Amino acid sequence: MKKKKLIAGICAGLSVMMLMSGCMQGSSQSDGGSKETKLKWVMGGVGQLKDSELVWDQFNQKLKEHMPNTSVEFEVIPYADFAEKWRLMSASKEEVDLVWVGWMLNLYEEAQKGSLMALDELLPLATDLTSELPEYLFDLAKVNGKLYCVPNYQIMTQLPYGVKTQAELAEKYLDAEKVTETFNTQEPLTKEDYQVFDDYLAKLKENGELRKGVSKSFLYSILGRIEGLGQFEETVVANAVIDWRDPELKVYDKLTDFSDSMEYYEVAHDWYQKGYIRKDILSVQDVAADENKENGYVLWSHSVFKDDSEMMTKKYGFPILSVPTFQELYVPSTRPSSNTGISKTTKDAEASMKLLDLVNTKKGKDLYNMLVFGLEGTHYNKQSENKIEWLSSTAPGKGSDNAYGYDTWAIGNTFNAYETQFDAPDWNNYILHDVNEKAHLSPLIGFTLNTENIKLELAQYNAIMKEYDYVKLGTNSNYEELIAERNEKLKKAGSDKIVEEVRKQIEEWKQSR
């Protein structure tokens, strides 16, 4: 009997010891055990800066208030090098915990090859994350129904491109009210609608003020709205497009379903002949170099938000007029361009998820802002709870000569970011409530296109479109012949197959919902 009691006591003691050991190991991962957990976070950015180590050291000290015995090793890879560097890290199975999943990485391919963890089972550890971020955000980052990264919450709509020009010229020669009236419409645009710009350019030329003329961005973003479904067109892939207002998700072939394509080339070539498009446009390497310059292009295009004229004037040092040309905004179904995931090689998935939760929610706002802006008194001065004066001449993330500073959208939830002198007043609330929350959601959100069956066709399609891209610049009088030639090549390369595959997969997805 005594022997049995002794054995039972030993077993019980061993059980307790094993349980305690398990608890200790679990807590050492993220919750205050004695063992230090060191996570590795691979980010995109301008590279390591002069004060990066100083800031990261302070970050790790601050992190212990939220995650005791946990620290982070950072590696910032320049955006241009990120895809290739991540490919090598992934292939060699290098230990990485958090990884930035930017626009140059294909989320579907990363999920298929197993470089990222599915996060669904880890989400219960991030209750603030799921309560503070909108539900559709997670749908955007799913592949085959599983979540593979967390989008860095920012402007989620398509960019509302508008017209930009020198304010002094617009005041004399441009009918800005007519531009707004003509382009803020749900009606299809025609070449006649662009007469307002033709009149402006003609007056500029007549008065010797044409300067560099019309930029490529204007041709693509503003004149480009004459084609297809205009501002209501959402590209699924290549020539397969939908009308994002259509809940039935009819798929159109952009090459054959619209008869207005030639109007774009007609206007572009007319402007080239009149001298509105610079004669050396085909040889210009950086076509955006002469935008936002007083003696540069007189018509260019980029996103236009509130107070844009004032902000651009302040930023570039001369009066700029920004005219909005979008009436409706929508959140497209395509994966956001900036996300953060957990690598399949992580040594501590739970701690990684908790860190991801922190930098995307209000409870970790201090940590997130430290990673973006650095240290108070050294890199910025605080003016109010959410407003700072950034102590460099260029915004964070915009220059490798800054002592510190990274892009808000490359790290976490931008709506927890401080506002700086480079932002319009009350910028975060404006984008969150007046842009994101009022935008339409694409009916395709949650759909993931599997391109495996059309991989060759897509590669050929992209190569042919690139070959004929120059025609959009208006330099060729035989544009009809060239576009017909291009479309015939695209058809032979399988453009019909691309559209049919998209239609098939969308129908299957609709049936499965």
Coordinates of C-alpha atoms in Angstrom, one line a residue:
M1 CA 0.0 0.0 0.0
K2 CA 2.8 2.4 0.9
K3 CA 4.5 1.6 -2.3
K4 CA 1.4 2.3 -4.3
K5 CA 1.0 5.6 -2.5
L6 CA 4.6 6.5 -3.2
I7 CA 4.3 5.7 -6.9
A8 CA 1.0 7.7 -7.0
G9 CA 2.7 10.6 -5.3
I10 CA 5.7 10.6 -7.7
C11 CA 3.3 10.5 -10.7
A12 CA 1.3 13.4 -9.3
G13 CA 4.5 15.3 -8.7
L14 CA 5.7 14.6 -12.2
S15 CA 2.4 15.7 -13.6
V16 CA 2.5 19.0 -11.7
M17 CA 6.1 19.6 -12.8
M18 CA 5.2 18.8 -16.4
L19 CA 2.2 21.2 -16.3
M20 CA 4.3 23.9 -14.7
S21 CA 7.0 23.4 -17.3
G22 CA 4.5 23.7 -20.1
C23 CA 3.0 26.8 -18.6
M24 CA 6.5 28.3 -18.2
Q25 CA 7.3 27.5 -21.8
G26 CA 4.0 29.0 -23.0
S27 CA 4.5 32.2 -20.9
S28 CA 8.1 32.6 -22.0
Q29 CA 6.8 32.9 -25.6
S30 CA 5.0 36.2 -24.9
D31 CA 3.5 36.6 -21.4
G32 CA 6.1 37.1 -18.8
G33 CA 8.1 33.8 -18.3
S34 CA 11.8 34.0 -17.7
K35 CA 12.9 33.0 -21.1
E36 CA 13.4 35.9 -23.6
T37 CA 11.6 35.6 -26.9
K38 CA 13.2 37.5 -29.9
L39 CA 11.0 38.0 -32.9
K40 CA 12.3 39.0 -36.3
W41 CA 10.2 41.5 -38.4
V42 CA 11.1 42.0 -42.0
M43 CA 9.8 45.4 -43.2
G44 CA 9.7 47.3 -46.5
G45 CA 11.0 50.9 -46.4
V46 CA 14.0 53.1 -47.3
G47 CA 16.4 50.8 -45.5
Q48 CA 18.1 51.2 -42.2
L49 CA 18.6 54.8 -41.2
K50 CA 21.1 56.6 -38.9
D51 CA 18.9 56.4 -35.8
S52 CA 17.1 53.1 -36.5
E53 CA 19.0 51.1 -33.9
L54 CA 18.4 53.9 -31.3
V55 CA 14.6 53.9 -31.9
W56 CA 14.4 50.1 -32.1
D57 CA 16.1 49.8 -28.8
Q58 CA 13.6 52.2 -27.2
F59 CA 10.8 50.3 -28.9
N60 CA 11.9 47.0 -27.3
Q61 CA 12.0 48.6 -23.9
K62 CA 8.5 50.0 -24.4
L63 CA 7.3 46.6 -25.8
K64 CA 8.0 44.9 -22.5
E65 CA 5.1 46.9 -21.0
H66 CA 2.8 45.0 -23.3
M67 CA 4.7 41.8 -23.9
P68 CA 7.2 41.1 -21.1
N69 CA 10.4 39.2 -22.1
T70 CA 9.7 39.8 -25.8
S71 CA 11.9 41.8 -28.1
V72 CA 12.1 42.4 -31.9
E73 CA 14.9 42.4 -34.3
F74 CA 14.1 44.5 -37.4
E75 CA 15.3 44.3 -40.9
V76 CA 14.2 47.0 -43.4
I77 CA 14.6 46.1 -47.1
P78 CA 14.3 48.8 -49.7
Y79 CA 11.0 48.4 -51.7
A80 CA 12.8 47.9 -55.0
D81 CA 14.8 45.0 -53.6
F82 CA 12.1 43.4 -51.5
A83 CA 10.6 40.8 -53.8
E84 CA 14.0 39.3 -54.7
K85 CA 15.3 39.4 -51.1
W86 CA 12.1 37.8 -49.7
R87 CA 12.3 35.1 -52.4
L88 CA 15.8 34.2 -51.2
M89 CA 14.9 34.3 -47.5
S90 CA 11.8 32.1 -48.2
A91 CA 13.7 29.6 -50.3
S92 CA 16.4 29.2 -47.6
K93 CA 13.7 28.9 -44.9
E94 CA 15.3 31.7 -42.9
E95 CA 13.7 32.2 -39.5
V96 CA 11.4 35.2 -39.8
D97 CA 8.3 36.0 -37.7
L98 CA 6.5 39.0 -39.1
V99 CA 6.9 39.9 -42.8
W100 CA 5.6 42.8 -44.9
V101 CA 3.5 41.6 -47.8
G102 CA 3.7 44.5 -50.3
W103 CA 2.4 45.1 -53.8
M104 CA 5.4 43.3 -55.4
L105 CA 4.5 40.0 -53.8
N106 CA 1.6 37.9 -55.1
L107 CA -0.4 36.8 -52.0
Y108 CA -2.0 33.8 -53.9
E109 CA 1.5 32.5 -54.9
E110 CA 2.9 33.1 -51.4
A111 CA 0.0 31.1 -49.8
Q112 CA 0.3 28.3 -52.4
K113 CA 4.0 27.8 -51.9
G114 CA 3.6 27.9 -48.1
S115 CA 5.7 30.9 -47.1
L116 CA 3.0 32.4 -45.0
M117 CA 1.0 31.0 -42.1
A118 CA -2.8 30.9 -42.2
L119 CA -3.9 33.2 -39.4
D120 CA -7.5 32.0 -38.8
E121 CA -6.7 29.9 -35.7
L122 CA -4.5 32.7 -34.2
L123 CA -7.2 35.4 -34.5
P124 CA -8.8 34.7 -31.1
L125 CA -5.5 36.0 -29.6
A126 CA -6.2 39.4 -31.4
T127 CA -9.6 40.4 -30.2
D128 CA -8.9 44.1 -30.5
L129 CA -7.8 43.6 -34.0
T130 CA -11.0 42.0 -35.1
S131 CA -13.2 44.5 -33.2
E132 CA -11.3 47.7 -34.4
L133 CA -10.8 46.8 -38.1
P134 CA -13.7 46.4 -40.5
E135 CA -14.7 42.9 -41.5
Y136 CA -14.2 43.4 -45.2
L137 CA -10.5 44.1 -44.6
F138 CA -9.9 40.5 -43.6
D139 CA -11.8 39.3 -46.6
L140 CA -9.4 41.2 -48.9
A141 CA -6.4 39.2 -47.5
K142 CA -7.9 35.7 -47.9
V143 CA -6.9 32.9 -50.2
N144 CA -9.3 30.1 -50.7
G145 CA -11.2 31.2 -47.6
K146 CA -8.1 31.4 -45.3
L147 CA -6.6 34.6 -44.0
Y148 CA -2.9 35.0 -44.7
C149 CA -2.1 38.5 -43.6
V150 CA -3.5 41.6 -42.0
P151 CA -3.9 44.6 -44.3
N152 CA -2.3 47.8 -43.0
Y153 CA -5.5 49.9 -42.7
Q154 CA -5.2 53.1 -44.8
I155 CA -7.1 54.6 -47.7
M156 CA -8.9 51.5 -49.0
T157 CA -10.7 53.0 -52.0
Q158 CA -9.3 53.3 -55.5
L159 CA -7.4 56.6 -55.7
P160 CA -9.7 59.4 -56.7
Y161 CA -7.6 60.8 -59.5
G162 CA -8.1 64.4 -60.5
V163 CA -6.7 67.2 -62.6
K164 CA -3.8 69.2 -61.5
T165 CA -2.4 72.4 -63.1
Q166 CA -0.7 75.7 -62.2
A167 CA -3.2 77.9 -60.5
E168 CA -2.1 81.0 -62.2
L169 CA -2.7 79.5 -65.6
A170 CA -6.1 78.0 -64.6
E171 CA -7.3 81.3 -63.3
K172 CA -6.7 82.9 -66.7
Y173 CA -7.6 80.1 -69.1
L174 CA -9.4 77.0 -67.5
D175 CA -13.1 76.6 -66.9
A176 CA -12.6 74.6 -63.7
E177 CA -16.3 74.6 -62.9
K178 CA -17.1 73.0 -66.2
V179 CA -14.4 70.3 -65.5
T180 CA -16.1 69.5 -62.2
E181 CA -19.6 69.5 -63.8
T182 CA -18.5 67.3 -66.7
F183 CA -16.5 64.7 -64.9
N184 CA -18.5 64.3 -61.7
T185 CA -21.1 62.3 -63.4
Q186 CA -22.4 58.7 -63.7
E187 CA -22.9 59.1 -67.4
P188 CA -20.4 57.6 -69.9
L189 CA -17.8 60.1 -71.2
T190 CA -17.3 60.9 -74.9
K191 CA -14.5 62.7 -76.7
E192 CA -16.7 65.8 -76.7
D193 CA -16.4 66.0 -72.9
Y194 CA -12.7 66.6 -73.3
Q195 CA -13.2 69.8 -75.3
V196 CA -12.8 71.8 -72.0
F197 CA -9.2 70.6 -71.9
D198 CA -8.6 71.2 -75.6
D199 CA -9.8 74.8 -75.1
Y200 CA -7.4 75.3 -72.2
L201 CA -4.5 73.8 -74.0
A202 CA -5.2 75.9 -77.1
K203 CA -5.2 79.1 -75.1
L204 CA -2.0 78.2 -73.3
K205 CA -0.3 77.5 -76.7
E206 CA -1.6 80.7 -78.1
N207 CA -0.2 82.7 -75.2
G208 CA 3.2 80.9 -75.1
E209 CA 2.3 79.1 -71.8
L210 CA 2.1 75.5 -72.9
R211 CA 5.4 74.6 -71.2
K212 CA 5.7 70.7 -71.1
G213 CA 2.1 70.2 -72.2
V214 CA 0.1 67.1 -71.1
S215 CA 1.7 64.4 -68.9
K216 CA 1.4 60.6 -69.3
S217 CA -0.5 60.4 -66.0
F218 CA -3.2 62.7 -67.4
L219 CA -3.6 60.7 -70.5
Y220 CA -3.9 57.4 -68.6
S221 CA -6.0 58.5 -65.6
I222 CA -8.2 61.3 -67.0
L223 CA -8.4 60.7 -70.8
G224 CA -8.4 57.0 -70.0
R225 CA -11.9 57.3 -68.5
I226 CA -13.3 57.6 -72.0
E227 CA -12.7 53.9 -72.4
G228 CA -14.8 50.9 -71.3
L229 CA -16.8 51.4 -68.1
G230 CA -14.9 54.5 -67.1
Q231 CA -14.8 55.2 -63.3
F232 CA -17.0 52.2 -62.7
E233 CA -14.7 49.7 -64.2
E234 CA -12.9 47.2 -62.0
T235 CA -10.2 45.0 -63.5
V236 CA -10.3 41.4 -62.4
V237 CA -7.2 40.5 -64.4
A238 CA -5.9 41.6 -67.9
N239 CA -8.9 42.2 -70.2
A240 CA -11.5 40.8 -67.9
V241 CA -13.4 43.6 -66.1
I242 CA -16.6 44.1 -64.2
D243 CA -18.9 47.1 -63.4
W244 CA -18.4 47.4 -59.6
R245 CA -22.0 48.6 -59.3
D246 CA -23.3 45.3 -60.7
P247 CA -24.2 42.7 -58.0
E248 CA -24.6 40.1 -60.7
L249 CA -20.9 40.4 -61.5
K250 CA -21.1 40.2 -65.3
V251 CA -17.6 39.9 -66.8
Y252 CA -16.8 42.0 -69.8
D253 CA -14.0 41.6 -72.3
K254 CA -12.4 45.1 -72.5
L255 CA -11.0 44.3 -75.9
T256 CA -14.3 43.5 -77.6
D257 CA -17.3 44.6 -75.5
F258 CA -16.8 48.4 -75.8
S259 CA -16.9 50.5 -79.0
D260 CA -15.4 53.6 -77.5
S261 CA -11.8 52.6 -77.4
M262 CA -10.8 54.4 -80.6
E263 CA -12.0 57.7 -79.1
Y264 CA -9.1 57.7 -76.6
Y265 CA -6.5 57.3 -79.5
E266 CA -8.3 59.9 -81.6
V267 CA -8.1 62.5 -78.9
A268 CA -4.5 61.6 -77.9
H269 CA -3.3 61.8 -81.5
D270 CA -5.1 65.0 -82.1
W271 CA -3.4 66.6 -79.1
Y272 CA 0.0 65.2 -80.2
Q273 CA -0.4 66.8 -83.6
K274 CA -1.4 70.1 -82.0
G275 CA 1.7 70.1 -79.9
Y276 CA -0.1 69.6 -76.6
I277 CA 1.9 66.4 -76.0
R278 CA 5.7 66.8 -76.1
K279 CA 7.4 65.6 -79.2
D280 CA 10.0 63.6 -77.3
I281 CA 7.4 61.8 -75.1
L282 CA 8.6 58.4 -76.4
S283 CA 12.2 58.9 -75.3
V284 CA 11.5 60.4 -71.9
Q285 CA 12.6 57.9 -69.2
D286 CA 10.8 59.4 -66.2
V287 CA 7.6 60.9 -67.5
A288 CA 6.6 62.1 -64.0
A289 CA 9.8 64.1 -63.5
D290 CA 8.1 67.3 -64.9
E291 CA 5.0 67.0 -62.8
N292 CA 4.5 69.3 -59.8
K293 CA 6.9 71.8 -61.4
E294 CA 6.1 75.5 -62.1
N295 CA 7.6 75.2 -65.6
G296 CA 6.7 71.6 -66.2
Y297 CA 3.5 69.9 -67.4
V298 CA 0.4 72.1 -67.5
L299 CA -1.9 69.1 -67.1
W300 CA -1.1 66.2 -64.9
S301 CA -3.0 63.9 -62.6
H302 CA -2.9 62.3 -59.2
S303 CA -5.2 61.6 -56.3
V304 CA -7.3 64.6 -55.1
F305 CA -8.5 64.7 -51.5
K306 CA -9.8 67.5 -49.3
D307 CA -7.7 70.7 -49.2
D308 CA -5.5 69.2 -52.0
S309 CA -4.8 72.5 -53.7
E310 CA -3.5 74.1 -50.4
M311 CA -1.5 71.0 -49.5
M312 CA 0.1 70.7 -53.0
T313 CA 0.9 74.4 -53.0
K314 CA 2.6 74.1 -49.6
K315 CA 4.5 71.0 -50.6
Y316 CA 5.8 72.1 -54.0
G317 CA 6.2 75.9 -53.4
F318 CA 4.0 77.4 -56.0
P319 CA 0.2 77.7 -56.5
I320 CA -1.4 74.5 -57.7
L321 CA -5.0 73.9 -58.5
S322 CA -6.4 70.4 -58.0
V323 CA -9.8 69.6 -59.5
P324 CA -11.6 66.4 -58.4
T325 CA -13.1 64.4 -61.3
F326 CA -14.6 61.4 -59.4
Q327 CA -18.1 61.4 -58.0
E328 CA -18.1 57.8 -56.6
L329 CA -15.5 55.9 -54.7
Y330 CA -15.3 52.2 -54.1
V331 CA -13.2 49.6 -52.3
P332 CA -11.8 47.2 -54.9
S333 CA -11.6 43.5 -54.4
T334 CA -7.9 43.3 -55.1
R335 CA -5.6 42.6 -52.3
P336 CA -4.4 45.8 -50.6
S337 CA -0.9 46.9 -51.6
S338 CA 0.5 46.9 -48.0
N339 CA -0.1 44.0 -45.5
T340 CA 1.7 42.2 -42.7
G341 CA 1.8 38.4 -42.4
I342 CA 3.4 35.8 -40.2
S343 CA 6.1 33.7 -41.9
K344 CA 5.8 29.9 -41.9
T345 CA 9.3 29.8 -40.4
T346 CA 8.2 31.8 -37.3
K347 CA 9.5 30.4 -34.0
D348 CA 6.6 31.8 -32.0
A349 CA 3.3 32.2 -33.9
E350 CA 1.3 33.3 -30.8
A351 CA 3.8 36.1 -29.9
S352 CA 3.9 37.2 -33.5
M353 CA 0.1 37.5 -33.6
K354 CA 0.0 39.5 -30.4
L355 CA 2.6 41.9 -31.8
L356 CA 0.6 42.2 -35.0
D357 CA -2.4 42.9 -32.9
L358 CA -0.6 45.7 -31.0
V359 CA 0.7 47.7 -34.0
N360 CA -2.8 47.7 -35.6
T361 CA -4.9 48.6 -32.6
K362 CA -5.3 51.5 -30.1
K363 CA -3.6 49.7 -27.3
G364 CA -0.3 49.6 -29.2
K365 CA -0.6 53.1 -30.7
D366 CA 2.5 54.3 -28.8
L367 CA 4.6 51.5 -30.3
Y368 CA 3.3 52.0 -33.8
N369 CA 4.0 55.7 -33.7
M370 CA 7.5 55.1 -32.4
L371 CA 8.2 52.8 -35.3
V372 CA 7.0 55.4 -37.8
F373 CA 8.1 58.7 -36.3
G374 CA 10.9 57.8 -33.9
L375 CA 11.5 59.6 -30.6
E376 CA 9.8 62.7 -29.2
G377 CA 12.3 65.6 -28.9
T378 CA 14.7 63.9 -31.3
H379 CA 12.7 63.3 -34.4
Y380 CA 9.5 65.3 -33.7
N381 CA 7.9 67.6 -31.2
K382 CA 4.4 66.9 -30.0
Q383 CA 1.9 69.7 -30.4
S384 CA -1.2 67.8 -29.1
E385 CA -2.3 64.3 -28.5
N386 CA -2.4 63.4 -32.2
K387 CA -0.5 66.2 -33.8
I388 CA 3.3 66.5 -34.1
E389 CA 5.8 68.7 -35.8
W390 CA 8.1 66.5 -37.8
L391 CA 11.7 67.8 -37.5
S392 CA 12.8 67.0 -41.1
S393 CA 12.2 68.8 -44.4
T394 CA 10.6 65.7 -46.0
A395 CA 7.9 63.5 -44.6
P396 CA 8.6 60.2 -42.9
G397 CA 9.6 57.4 -45.3
K398 CA 10.3 59.9 -48.1
G399 CA 14.1 60.2 -47.8
S400 CA 17.0 58.0 -46.9
D401 CA 18.9 61.1 -45.6
N402 CA 16.5 61.5 -42.7
A403 CA 17.9 60.4 -39.4
Y404 CA 14.7 58.3 -38.9
G405 CA 11.2 57.9 -40.3
Y406 CA 9.2 55.2 -42.1
D407 CA 6.0 55.1 -44.1
T408 CA 2.8 54.9 -41.9
W409 CA 1.2 52.5 -44.4
A410 CA 4.1 50.0 -44.4
I411 CA 3.9 49.2 -40.6
G412 CA 0.3 49.1 -39.3
N413 CA -3.0 50.9 -38.9
T414 CA -2.5 54.4 -40.3
F415 CA -5.5 55.7 -38.4
N416 CA -3.5 55.4 -35.2
A417 CA -0.7 57.6 -36.7
Y418 CA 0.1 61.1 -35.6
E419 CA -0.7 63.8 -38.0
T420 CA 2.1 66.1 -39.2
Q421 CA 2.6 69.4 -40.9
F422 CA 2.5 67.4 -44.2
D423 CA -1.1 66.3 -43.6
A424 CA -4.3 68.2 -44.2
P425 CA -6.1 69.2 -41.0
D426 CA -8.0 66.3 -39.3
W427 CA -6.7 64.0 -42.1
N428 CA -7.2 60.7 -40.3
N429 CA -10.9 61.3 -39.5
Y430 CA -11.5 62.6 -43.0
I431 CA -10.1 59.5 -44.7
L432 CA -11.7 57.1 -42.2
H433 CA -15.2 58.6 -42.1
D434 CA -15.6 60.6 -45.4
V435 CA -13.7 58.3 -47.7
N436 CA -13.5 54.7 -46.4
E437 CA -16.8 54.4 -44.6
K438 CA -18.8 56.2 -47.3
A439 CA -17.3 54.2 -50.2
H440 CA -19.0 51.4 -52.0
L441 CA -17.7 47.9 -51.5
S442 CA -16.9 45.8 -54.6
P443 CA -19.2 42.9 -54.9
L444 CA -16.1 40.8 -55.6
I445 CA -14.6 41.2 -52.2
G446 CA -13.6 37.7 -50.9
F447 CA -13.1 36.3 -54.4
T448 CA -9.6 35.0 -55.2
L449 CA -8.7 34.3 -58.8
N450 CA -6.6 31.1 -59.4
T451 CA -4.5 32.0 -62.3
E452 CA -2.9 28.6 -62.7
N453 CA -4.9 27.6 -65.8
I454 CA -4.2 30.9 -67.6
K455 CA -0.6 31.6 -66.4
L456 CA 0.8 31.4 -69.9
E457 CA -2.0 33.5 -71.4
L458 CA -1.5 36.2 -68.8
A459 CA 2.3 36.3 -69.4
Q460 CA 1.7 36.7 -73.2
Y461 CA -1.1 39.3 -72.7
N462 CA 1.1 41.5 -70.5
A463 CA 4.1 41.2 -72.9
I464 CA 1.9 42.2 -75.9
M465 CA 0.3 45.1 -74.0
K466 CA 3.7 46.4 -73.0
E467 CA 4.9 46.1 -76.6
Y468 CA 2.1 48.4 -77.8
D469 CA 2.0 50.7 -74.8
Y470 CA 3.6 53.6 -76.8
V471 CA 0.4 53.9 -78.9
K472 CA -1.4 55.4 -75.9
L473 CA 0.9 58.4 -76.1
G474 CA -0.7 59.6 -79.3
T475 CA 2.4 59.7 -81.5
N476 CA 1.1 57.5 -84.3
S477 CA -1.4 58.5 -87.0
N478 CA -2.1 54.8 -87.8
Y479 CA -3.3 54.0 -84.3
E480 CA -6.4 52.2 -85.6
E481 CA -4.2 49.8 -87.6
L482 CA -1.8 49.3 -84.6
I483 CA -4.6 48.6 -82.1
A484 CA -6.2 46.1 -84.5
E485 CA -2.9 44.4 -84.8
R486 CA -2.4 44.4 -81.1
N487 CA -5.9 43.0 -80.4
E488 CA -5.4 40.2 -83.0
K489 CA -2.1 39.2 -81.3
L490 CA -3.9 39.3 -77.9
K491 CA -6.7 37.1 -79.3
K492 CA -4.2 34.5 -80.6
A493 CA -2.4 34.6 -77.2
G494 CA -5.6 33.6 -75.4
S495 CA -7.4 36.8 -74.3
D496 CA -10.7 34.9 -74.8
K497 CA -9.6 32.1 -72.6
I498 CA -8.7 34.6 -69.8
V499 CA -12.2 36.1 -69.8
E500 CA -13.9 32.7 -69.9
E501 CA -11.7 31.4 -67.0
V502 CA -12.6 34.5 -64.9
R503 CA -16.3 34.1 -65.7
K504 CA -16.2 30.4 -64.7
Q505 CA -14.4 31.0 -61.4
I506 CA -16.7 33.9 -60.5
E507 CA -19.8 31.8 -61.2
E508 CA -18.4 29.0 -59.0
W509 CA -17.6 31.5 -56.3
K510 CA -21.2 33.0 -56.4
Q511 CA -22.7 29.5 -56.1
S512 CA -20.5 28.6 -53.1
R513 CA -21.4 31.7 -51.0

